Amino acid sequence: DTLWELAIAEVKKRENPDDDDVKPGEVWEKSVLFMGNKNGGKTTIILRCLEREESPKPTLALEYTFGRRARRHNTPKDVAHFWELGGGTSLVELIRIPITSHNIRSFAVVLVLDLSKPDELWNTMESLLQVTRNHVNKILTKLEKTNPEVAAEIKQRMWNNLQRDHPDYALVDPFPIPLVIIGSKYDIFHEFDSEMRKIISKTLRFVSHYYGASLVFTSKSEALLLKARALINHLAFGYDKSKSLSVDPSKPLFIPAGLDSMSQIGPPPASDSDLGKMRASTPLELWKKVFEKTFPPKSFCDLQDTKDPAQDTQYAEYEVDVMRAQKNQELEQYKRNASKSWKEMDFDSD
C-alpha cells in the first residue's frame, strides 16, 4: 500500500470504528431487535428499511427477516438480521432467543414507542429495556470469565457516543448495546395540546440521552421514515451516521446519540414545589414520577392483550383447528366431570 492509501484507510477506520474487525472482501453481519408498543408500527418501519412493498401484518410472537446491502461498489453484500418482538410487553422473555453470546458484539436494539398512547409509554419502555438490559448483562458476566477482552470491548463501546469531556459524562448510564428510540405515529401526536407534546418530548429526550440512545419521531410520512431509516441503516449496515439535529418540540425530534445534553433538555416539567415533594433515588425515577403525574399509566390488566390469536383467521389451518376444537371439547368435559366429583365429595367437619 502507498502512504496515501494507508492514510485513507486510517481516516475510514477512525470514522467507522465498528468496521475494525471487518477486513476488505469480508461480509459483515449485524442483528437488530425491534420491540415496543403493540400496533406501534414496528413492521412498517422494518419493511420501509428493507424497501419492501408489502402490507404489514400483525406480529404474533417473534418474527425474523433479513436484508442484504453492499457497502461499496463491487463488494460482497453485508447481511442484517432483523428480529421483531410482537405483543408489546407480554412476550418480553422471548428476547433471550435472538440475543446470544455469539452475536452480542454486533447486536442493536430499536425501541418503537407509540406517541399516541402516552399512558402506555413509560411502562412499555421500562419493561422492555429492563428485561433486555438484564439479559445482556448476564451475557457480559459470562463473557468476562470466558472472553474478558470481548466483554471489555463491549463495555467500552457503550461510551463511544459520549466524549469524556462531555458535561453529562458522570450523569448518564449508557445501554449496554446500541439503542435507537423511535417515537411513532407523530401525525397523531402532532394534534396533541402543545404542553402535552412538550412533556412527552422532553421526557423522551432525557431517557434517550440517559441511555446513550438516538431518538427520532416518525410517522407514515416518507420524509420522517427516511430519517428513521438512516439511524437503522447505521446500526444494520454500517452506513455513515447522520449529522442533522432537530430538538424543537414543535417539530419531529431527530437527535443522534451523544448530541444532546442535560442543560439543553432542562429540568423535569413540574413546579419546584411538586419536585420537592417527589421522593426519587435517581434522576430517571424523578422523570418517571413527573411523567406519570401527567399521564397516569394504564393498569396491568388494561395492558394485557385480550384477543386470542388462535381465533385470528389469518392463521387458520384446517387440521390444527379441528384438533384444537376436539381438545377444547375434551377440556370442557373434564371440567364438568371434575365439578361433579367435587360436589359429591364428603368433607370432615372437625
GROMACS .gro file of C-alpha atoms in nm:
model
  350
    1ASP     CA    1   0.000   0.000   0.000
    2THR     CA    2   0.111   0.353  -0.073
    3LEU     CA    3   0.131   0.613   0.203
    4TRP     CA    4  -0.179   0.780   0.057
    5GLU     CA    5  -0.380   0.454   0.070
    6LEU     CA    6  -0.272   0.392   0.429
    7ALA     CA    7  -0.382   0.745   0.524
    8ILE     CA    8  -0.724   0.692   0.362
    9ALA     CA    9  -0.764   0.358   0.545
   10GLU     CA   10  -0.675   0.521   0.878
   11VAL     CA   11  -0.932   0.800   0.826
   12LYS     CA   12  -1.203   0.547   0.741
   13LYS     CA   13  -1.110   0.342   1.047
   14ARG     CA   14  -1.149   0.647   1.273
   15GLU     CA   15  -1.479   0.746   1.116
   16ASN     CA   16  -1.620   0.392   1.137
   17PRO     CA   17  -1.474   0.227   1.449
   18ASP     CA   18  -1.729  -0.057   1.421
   19ASP     CA   19  -1.557  -0.166   1.098
   20ASP     CA   20  -1.233  -0.256   1.277
   21ASP     CA   21  -1.295  -0.630   1.263
   22VAL     CA   22  -1.425  -0.635   0.904
   23LYS     CA   23  -1.148  -0.693   0.651
   24PRO     CA   24  -1.183  -0.594   0.285
   25GLY     CA   25  -1.390  -0.851   0.098
   26GLU     CA   26  -1.542  -0.993   0.416
   27VAL     CA   27  -1.915  -0.994   0.479
   28TRP     CA   28  -2.030  -0.821   0.794
   29GLU     CA   29  -2.335  -0.943   0.983
   30LYS     CA   30  -2.539  -0.734   1.222
   31SER     CA   31  -2.853  -0.813   1.419
   32VAL     CA   32  -3.126  -0.569   1.520
   33LEU     CA   33  -3.418  -0.640   1.754
   34PHE     CA   34  -3.731  -0.428   1.711
   35MET     CA   35  -3.962  -0.410   2.011
   36GLY     CA   36  -4.220  -0.170   2.153
   37ASN     CA   37  -4.592  -0.098   2.175
   38LYS     CA   38  -4.833  -0.343   2.021
   39ASN     CA   39  -4.954  -0.198   1.688
   40GLY     CA   40  -4.691   0.073   1.722
   41GLY     CA   41  -4.565   0.046   1.363
   42LYS     CA   42  -4.258  -0.178   1.402
   43THR     CA   43  -4.336  -0.393   1.097
   44THR     CA   44  -4.398  -0.086   0.878
   45ILE     CA   45  -4.060   0.058   0.976
   46ILE     CA   46  -3.879  -0.270   0.903
   47LEU     CA   47  -4.043  -0.306   0.562
   48ARG     CA   48  -3.952   0.053   0.477
   49CYS     CA   49  -3.591  -0.003   0.580
   50LEU     CA   50  -3.574  -0.310   0.357
   51GLU     CA   51  -3.755  -0.127   0.074
   52ARG     CA   52  -4.025  -0.392   0.056
   53GLU     CA   53  -4.364  -0.301  -0.088
   54GLU     CA   54  -4.565  -0.533   0.139
   55SER     CA   55  -4.868  -0.469   0.355
   56PRO     CA   56  -4.770  -0.509   0.723
   57LYS     CA   57  -4.935  -0.793   0.915
   58PRO     CA   58  -4.969  -0.824   1.295
   59THR     CA   59  -4.666  -0.986   1.457
   60LEU     CA   60  -4.777  -1.286   1.659
   61ALA     CA   61  -4.470  -1.354   1.874
   62LEU     CA   62  -4.112  -1.327   1.747
   63GLU     CA   63  -4.054  -1.290   1.374
   64TYR     CA   64  -3.737  -1.286   1.166
   65THR     CA   65  -3.636  -1.142   0.834
   66PHE     CA   66  -3.311  -1.018   0.682
   67GLY     CA   67  -3.170  -0.767   0.438
   68ARG     CA   68  -2.858  -0.751   0.223
   69ARG     CA   69  -2.665  -0.442   0.118
   70ALA     CA   70  -2.325  -0.368  -0.034
   71ARG     CA   71  -2.121  -0.104   0.146
   72ARG     CA   72  -1.933  -0.008  -0.169
   73HIS     CA   73  -1.942  -0.084  -0.539
   74ASN     CA   74  -1.823  -0.435  -0.633
   75THR     CA   75  -1.805  -0.558  -0.273
   76PRO     CA   76  -1.984  -0.855  -0.114
   77LYS     CA   77  -2.326  -0.776   0.030
   78ASP     CA   78  -2.344  -0.746   0.409
   79VAL     CA   79  -2.627  -0.915   0.596
   80ALA     CA   80  -2.857  -0.762   0.859
   81HIS     CA   81  -3.075  -0.992   1.068
   82PHE     CA   82  -3.398  -0.821   1.172
   83TRP     CA   83  -3.596  -0.962   1.465
   84GLU     CA   84  -3.934  -0.826   1.571
   85LEU     CA   85  -4.095  -0.890   1.908
   86GLY     CA   86  -4.475  -0.876   1.898
   87GLY     CA   87  -4.729  -0.846   2.177
   88GLY     CA   88  -4.597  -0.530   2.340
   89THR     CA   89  -4.460  -0.629   2.683
   90SER     CA   90  -4.647  -0.960   2.715
   91LEU     CA   91  -4.378  -1.169   2.539
   92VAL     CA   92  -4.069  -0.989   2.665
   93GLU     CA   93  -3.899  -1.311   2.779
   94LEU     CA   94  -3.858  -1.406   2.411
   95ILE     CA   95  -3.576  -1.152   2.373
   96ARG     CA   96  -3.343  -1.424   2.502
   97ILE     CA   97  -3.380  -1.607   2.171
   98PRO     CA   98  -3.219  -1.354   1.933
   99ILE     CA   99  -2.963  -1.202   2.175
  100THR     CA  100  -2.685  -1.453   2.246
  101SER     CA  101  -2.320  -1.454   2.346
  102HIS     CA  102  -2.231  -1.535   1.983
  103ASN     CA  103  -2.382  -1.218   1.834
  104ILE     CA  104  -2.371  -0.974   2.126
  105ARG     CA  105  -2.084  -0.776   1.970
  106SER     CA  106  -2.291  -0.699   1.661
  107PHE     CA  107  -2.636  -0.661   1.819
  108ALA     CA  108  -2.851  -0.347   1.848
  109VAL     CA  109  -3.200  -0.265   1.972
  110VAL     CA  110  -3.470  -0.042   1.824
  111LEU     CA  111  -3.744   0.054   2.069
  112VAL     CA  112  -4.061   0.178   1.896
  113LEU     CA  113  -4.290   0.380   2.125
  114ASP     CA  114  -4.641   0.482   2.019
  115LEU     CA  115  -4.659   0.859   2.077
  116SER     CA  116  -5.038   0.849   2.050
  117LYS     CA  117  -5.059   0.642   2.371
  118PRO     CA  118  -4.864   0.832   2.639
  119ASP     CA  119  -5.039   0.637   2.919
  120GLU     CA  120  -4.864   0.321   2.795
  121LEU     CA  121  -4.534   0.482   2.704
  122TRP     CA  122  -4.331   0.464   3.024
  123ASN     CA  123  -4.444   0.114   3.123
  124THR     CA  124  -4.364  -0.021   2.777
  125MET     CA  125  -4.025   0.146   2.767
  126GLU     CA  126  -3.926   0.049   3.121
  127SER     CA  127  -4.038  -0.314   3.096
  128LEU     CA  128  -3.872  -0.386   2.763
  129LEU     CA  129  -3.544  -0.207   2.833
  130GLN     CA  130  -3.514  -0.354   3.183
  131VAL     CA  131  -3.552  -0.715   3.070
  132THR     CA  132  -3.323  -0.660   2.771
  133ARG     CA  133  -3.057  -0.495   2.984
  134ASN     CA  134  -3.068  -0.771   3.247
  135HIS     CA  135  -3.028  -1.036   2.977
  136VAL     CA  136  -2.737  -0.855   2.810
  137ASN     CA  137  -2.565  -0.805   3.147
  138LYS     CA  138  -2.591  -1.178   3.217
  139ILE     CA  139  -2.422  -1.249   2.885
  140LEU     CA  140  -2.147  -0.996   2.965
  141THR     CA  141  -2.091  -1.153   3.308
  142LYS     CA  142  -2.033  -1.491   3.143
  143LEU     CA  143  -1.808  -1.337   2.878
  144GLU     CA  144  -1.592  -1.178   3.147
  145LYS     CA  145  -1.497  -1.531   3.251
  146THR     CA  146  -1.465  -1.691   2.906
  147ASN     CA  147  -1.355  -1.399   2.688
  148PRO     CA  148  -1.267  -1.095   2.903
  149GLU     CA  149  -1.126  -0.896   2.609
  150VAL     CA  150  -1.457  -0.906   2.421
  151ALA     CA  151  -1.653  -0.817   2.736
  152ALA     CA  152  -1.423  -0.519   2.799
  153GLU     CA  153  -1.458  -0.408   2.437
  154ILE     CA  154  -1.841  -0.414   2.454
  155LYS     CA  155  -1.843  -0.222   2.781
  156GLN     CA  156  -1.608   0.041   2.641
  157ARG     CA  157  -1.816   0.072   2.324
  158MET     CA  158  -2.112   0.177   2.540
  159TRP     CA  159  -1.937   0.509   2.596
  160ASN     CA  160  -1.826   0.573   2.237
  161ASN     CA  161  -2.110   0.819   2.170
  162LEU     CA  162  -2.013   1.040   2.464
  163GLN     CA  163  -1.679   1.216   2.485
  164ARG     CA  164  -1.503   1.215   2.822
  165ASP     CA  165  -1.520   1.594   2.835
  166HIS     CA  166  -1.899   1.592   2.788
  167PRO     CA  167  -2.057   1.769   3.090
  168ASP     CA  168  -2.300   1.477   3.143
  169TYR     CA  169  -2.038   1.201   3.137
  170ALA     CA  170  -2.093   1.118   3.507
  171LEU     CA  171  -2.472   1.161   3.494
  172VAL     CA  172  -2.571   0.904   3.232
  173ASP     CA  173  -2.595   0.525   3.230
  174PRO     CA  174  -2.549   0.404   2.869
  175PHE     CA  175  -2.740   0.100   2.750
  176PRO     CA  176  -2.501  -0.197   2.713
  177ILE     CA  177  -2.565  -0.232   2.337
  178PRO     CA  178  -2.652   0.030   2.071
  179LEU     CA  179  -3.005   0.162   2.114
  180VAL     CA  180  -3.239   0.371   1.896
  181ILE     CA  181  -3.570   0.501   2.033
  182ILE     CA  182  -3.837   0.574   1.772
  183GLY     CA  183  -4.148   0.772   1.859
  184SER     CA  184  -4.408   0.651   1.608
  185LYS     CA  185  -4.743   0.798   1.492
  186TYR     CA  186  -4.616   1.154   1.501
  187ASP     CA  187  -4.910   1.259   1.282
  188ILE     CA  188  -5.150   1.183   1.573
  189PHE     CA  189  -4.910   1.316   1.836
  190HIS     CA  190  -4.883   1.645   1.646
  191GLU     CA  191  -5.253   1.710   1.716
  192PHE     CA  192  -5.198   1.693   2.094
  193ASP     CA  193  -5.204   2.001   2.316
  194SER     CA  194  -4.868   2.182   2.294
  195GLU     CA  195  -4.799   2.135   2.667
  196MET     CA  196  -4.859   1.759   2.640
  197ARG     CA  197  -4.624   1.739   2.340
  198LYS     CA  198  -4.360   1.933   2.532
  199ILE     CA  199  -4.372   1.697   2.833
  200ILE     CA  200  -4.352   1.383   2.616
  201SER     CA  201  -4.072   1.527   2.400
  202LYS     CA  202  -3.862   1.641   2.696
  203THR     CA  203  -3.908   1.309   2.874
  204LEU     CA  204  -3.803   1.104   2.573
  205ARG     CA  205  -3.506   1.334   2.517
  206PHE     CA  206  -3.393   1.276   2.875
  207VAL     CA  207  -3.442   0.897   2.857
  208SER     CA  208  -3.258   0.873   2.525
  209HIS     CA  209  -2.968   1.085   2.646
  210TYR     CA  210  -2.952   0.898   2.978
  211TYR     CA  211  -2.924   0.564   2.793
  212GLY     CA  212  -2.687   0.695   2.526
  213ALA     CA  213  -2.951   0.629   2.259
  214SER     CA  214  -3.053   0.804   1.939
  215LEU     CA  215  -3.405   0.948   1.923
  216VAL     CA  216  -3.628   1.007   1.621
  217PHE     CA  217  -4.000   1.080   1.576
  218THR     CA  218  -4.166   0.928   1.272
  219SER     CA  219  -4.497   0.852   1.103
  220LYS     CA  220  -4.612   0.718   0.766
  221SER     CA  221  -4.469   1.033   0.610
  222GLU     CA  222  -4.193   0.942   0.363
  223ALA     CA  223  -3.963   1.221   0.485
  224LEU     CA  224  -3.987   1.110   0.850
  225LEU     CA  225  -3.948   0.741   0.763
  226LEU     CA  226  -3.627   0.825   0.578
  227LYS     CA  227  -3.483   0.980   0.894
  228ALA     CA  228  -3.563   0.670   1.099
  229ARG     CA  229  -3.425   0.456   0.821
  230ALA     CA  230  -3.094   0.647   0.833
  231LEU     CA  231  -3.043   0.559   1.202
  232ILE     CA  232  -3.138   0.194   1.146
  233ASN     CA  233  -2.913   0.162   0.841
  234HIS     CA  234  -2.623   0.282   1.054
  235LEU     CA  235  -2.690   0.003   1.304
  236ALA     CA  236  -2.767  -0.267   1.047
  237PHE     CA  237  -2.531  -0.192   0.760
  238GLY     CA  238  -2.271   0.047   0.898
  239TYR     CA  239  -2.383   0.346   0.691
  240ASP     CA  240  -2.248   0.685   0.794
  241LYS     CA  241  -2.412   0.848   1.094
  242SER     CA  242  -2.649   1.133   1.019
  243LYS     CA  243  -2.522   1.469   1.142
  244SER     CA  244  -2.856   1.651   1.133
  245LEU     CA  245  -3.023   1.758   1.456
  246SER     CA  246  -3.376   1.873   1.547
  247VAL     CA  247  -3.468   1.950   1.910
  248ASP     CA  248  -3.761   2.187   1.850
  249PRO     CA  249  -4.062   2.037   2.039
  250SER     CA  250  -4.299   2.181   1.776
  251LYS     CA  251  -4.129   1.967   1.510
  252PRO     CA  252  -4.037   1.596   1.483
  253LEU     CA  253  -3.733   1.526   1.702
  254PHE     CA  254  -3.417   1.384   1.548
  255ILE     CA  255  -3.124   1.353   1.788
  256PRO     CA  256  -2.835   1.112   1.716
  257ALA     CA  257  -2.674   0.959   2.025
  258GLY     CA  258  -2.436   1.190   2.213
  259LEU     CA  259  -2.558   1.517   2.060
  260ASP     CA  260  -2.795   1.619   2.340
  261SER     CA  261  -2.723   1.744   2.692
  262MET     CA  262  -2.897   1.781   3.027
  263SER     CA  263  -2.860   2.159   3.013
  264GLN     CA  264  -3.039   2.177   2.677
  265ILE     CA  265  -3.312   1.935   2.788
  266GLY     CA  266  -3.375   2.127   3.110
  267PRO     CA  267  -3.533   2.008   3.437
  268PRO     CA  268  -3.838   1.778   3.456
  269PRO     CA  269  -4.156   1.968   3.354
  270ALA     CA  270  -4.300   2.027   3.703
  271SER     CA  271  -4.314   2.311   3.955
  272ASP     CA  272  -4.042   2.342   4.219
  273SER     CA  273  -4.293   2.259   4.493
  274ASP     CA  274  -4.404   1.940   4.314
  275LEU     CA  275  -4.044   1.836   4.253
  276GLY     CA  276  -3.967   1.891   4.621
  277LYS     CA  277  -4.246   1.655   4.726
  278MET     CA  278  -4.135   1.373   4.496
  279ARG     CA  279  -3.904   1.117   4.651
  280ALA     CA  280  -3.672   0.966   4.394
  281SER     CA  281  -3.336   0.793   4.428
  282THR     CA  282  -3.223   0.856   4.068
  283PRO     CA  283  -3.286   1.121   3.800
  284LEU     CA  284  -3.461   0.855   3.590
  285GLU     CA  285  -3.702   0.779   3.874
  286LEU     CA  286  -3.775   1.151   3.917
  287TRP     CA  287  -3.859   1.192   3.547
  288LYS     CA  288  -4.083   0.886   3.570
  289LYS     CA  289  -4.280   1.034   3.861
  290VAL     CA  290  -4.323   1.367   3.680
  291PHE     CA  291  -4.430   1.198   3.356
  292GLU     CA  292  -4.679   0.965   3.523
  293LYS     CA  293  -4.830   1.256   3.717
  294THR     CA  294  -4.947   1.397   3.384
  295PHE     CA  295  -5.005   1.062   3.212
  296PRO     CA  296  -5.116   0.806   3.475
  297PRO     CA  297  -5.020   0.459   3.348
  298LYS     CA  298  -5.280   0.205   3.248
  299SER     CA  299  -5.334  -0.077   3.495
  300PHE     CA  300  -5.161  -0.408   3.427
  301CYS     CA  301  -5.493  -0.568   3.331
  302ASP     CA  302  -5.565  -0.297   3.076
  303LEU     CA  303  -5.232  -0.362   2.907
  304GLN     CA  304  -5.295  -0.733   2.858
  305ASP     CA  305  -5.387  -0.843   2.509
  306THR     CA  306  -5.734  -0.995   2.533
  307LYS     CA  307  -5.759  -1.108   2.172
  308ASP     CA  308  -5.691  -1.480   2.123
  309PRO     CA  309  -5.451  -1.526   1.825
  310ALA     CA  310  -5.599  -1.874   1.774
  311GLN     CA  311  -5.922  -1.707   1.659
  312ASP     CA  312  -5.746  -1.488   1.402
  313THR     CA  313  -5.846  -1.602   1.052
  314GLN     CA  314  -5.506  -1.512   0.902
  315TYR     CA  315  -5.352  -1.801   1.097
  316ALA     CA  316  -5.623  -2.056   1.011
  317GLU     CA  317  -5.507  -2.415   0.944
  318TYR     CA  318  -5.780  -2.673   0.899
  319GLU     CA  319  -5.608  -2.977   1.057
  320VAL     CA  320  -5.477  -2.778   1.352
  321ASP     CA  321  -5.812  -2.605   1.410
  322VAL     CA  322  -6.004  -2.936   1.404
  323MET     CA  323  -5.766  -3.088   1.660
  324ARG     CA  324  -5.786  -2.776   1.875
  325ALA     CA  325  -6.170  -2.788   1.870
  326GLN     CA  326  -6.157  -3.153   1.976
  327LYS     CA  327  -5.919  -3.076   2.264
  328ASN     CA  328  -6.140  -2.787   2.373
  329GLN     CA  329  -6.438  -3.024   2.393
  330GLU     CA  330  -6.233  -3.274   2.596
  331LEU     CA  331  -6.127  -2.993   2.831
  332GLU     CA  332  -6.486  -2.879   2.885
  333GLN     CA  333  -6.594  -3.239   2.954
  334TYR     CA  334  -6.310  -3.276   3.204
  335LYS     CA  335  -6.419  -2.955   3.379
  336ARG     CA  336  -6.779  -3.079   3.407
  337ASN     CA  337  -6.668  -3.418   3.546
  338ALA     CA  338  -6.428  -3.254   3.789
  339SER     CA  339  -6.700  -3.015   3.908
  340LYS     CA  340  -6.945  -3.303   3.962
  341SER     CA  341  -6.687  -3.505   4.156
  342TRP     CA  342  -6.603  -3.201   4.372
  343LYS     CA  343  -6.971  -3.153   4.470
  344GLU     CA  344  -7.009  -3.521   4.560
  345MET     CA  345  -6.704  -3.526   4.786
  346ASP     CA  346  -6.763  -3.565   5.161
  347PHE     CA  347  -6.562  -3.332   5.383
  348ASP     CA  348  -6.499  -3.399   5.754
  349SER     CA  349  -6.630  -3.120   5.972
  350ASP     CA  350  -6.382  -3.148   6.256
   0.00000   0.00000   0.00000
